[in-house]
Amino acid sequence: MRYAKRGPLRFTSHRDFARAFERAVKRAGVPIAFSQGFTPHPKISYASAAPTGTASEAEYLEIGLQAEVDPAWVVGALDASLSPGLDVLDAVAATGESLADRIDASRWRLELSGVTSEGLAAAVAKFRDASEILVDRQTKQGRRTFDTRAAVASIEVIDPGPAASGAPEVPCAILDVVVRQVTPSVRPDDVLAGLRVVADLEPPVPPRATRLAQGRLTAQGAIADPLEADRDGAVVGER
């Protein structure tokens, strides 16, 4: 199934969402299956959760059930049991390969309030021209240095819009980025760190990041819907 993290709920950590989702499953009466052993756990598997603080329209998870149910009912029941801003959008009955095997890239929208489109375009040109852009980040395995340029499949400045704050007098450059899944993972803030390295781009306020899609990266640069392979032609809870 696909779910979204919107508004203030983008600050929900993955662990907090997992706890909220398990409670929602129980409240909704979804017949969840459990693992075996001394400490059974609900069969829930998450795919590449977005970093805390980023919004997303394309988070994915899989659940195992004890009985066959209508995916549309699952969408409605779980969405009604979660807080507004944690929104279940779509579900299908899985019939093929695992969800993780269907996702190798993400598309992100980055809103840089206080940055002009011209300034961002100049920085993006330097980013594209670079053969390697090394950035540092603290990970669970310690301080790591990795090439953020190699993970970026495409990076484009799109039509400017209003600032995230809603102030019309403040410029707001918007960046569309497609990032491949690599190890260690490259996040939106790593792309911005790369822009800082090559072009000294430093937004005056923290940018707002939204994941728009996850899936397989096609030869045309599009992101394929990971649920599409399991659809049977029925419309399932999309909104």
mmCIF file of C-alpha atoms in Angstrom, residues 126-134 146-155 180 186 194:
data_model
loop_
_atom_site.group_PDB
_atom_site.id
_atom_site.type_symbol
_atom_site.label_atom_id
_atom_site.label_comp_id
_atom_site.label_asym_id
_atom_site.label_seq_id
_atom_site.Cartn_x
_atom_site.Cartn_y
_atom_site.Cartn_z
ATOM 1 C CA LYS A 126 27.856 23.117 -11.990
ATOM 2 C CA PHE A 127 26.410 20.047 -10.263
ATOM 3 C CA ARG A 128 25.663 18.370 -13.604
ATOM 4 C CA ASP A 129 29.102 19.171 -15.011
ATOM 5 C CA ALA A 130 30.923 17.627 -12.051
ATOM 6 C CA SER A 131 32.148 14.048 -12.441
ATOM 7 C CA GLU A 132 32.197 13.519 -8.662
ATOM 8 C CA ILE A 133 30.843 15.436 -5.678
ATOM 9 C CA LEU A 134 31.959 14.150 -2.297
ATOM 10 C CA PHE A 146 30.288 9.390 -0.494
ATOM 11 C CA ASP A 147 29.686 10.635 -4.020
ATOM 12 C CA THR A 148 26.302 12.359 -4.188
ATOM 13 C CA ARG A 149 26.683 13.097 -7.926
ATOM 14 C CA ALA A 150 26.696 9.422 -8.922
ATOM 15 C CA ALA A 151 23.327 8.806 -7.258
ATOM 16 C CA VAL A 152 21.483 11.652 -9.027
ATOM 17 C CA ALA A 153 19.798 10.436 -12.227
ATOM 18 C CA SER A 154 18.346 13.864 -13.084
ATOM 19 C CA ILE A 155 18.219 17.312 -11.538
ATOM 20 C CA ARG A 180 18.841 6.274 -7.364
ATOM 21 C CA VAL A 186 21.582 9.645 -0.778
ATOM 22 C CA GLY A 194 26.511 18.732 -3.061
#
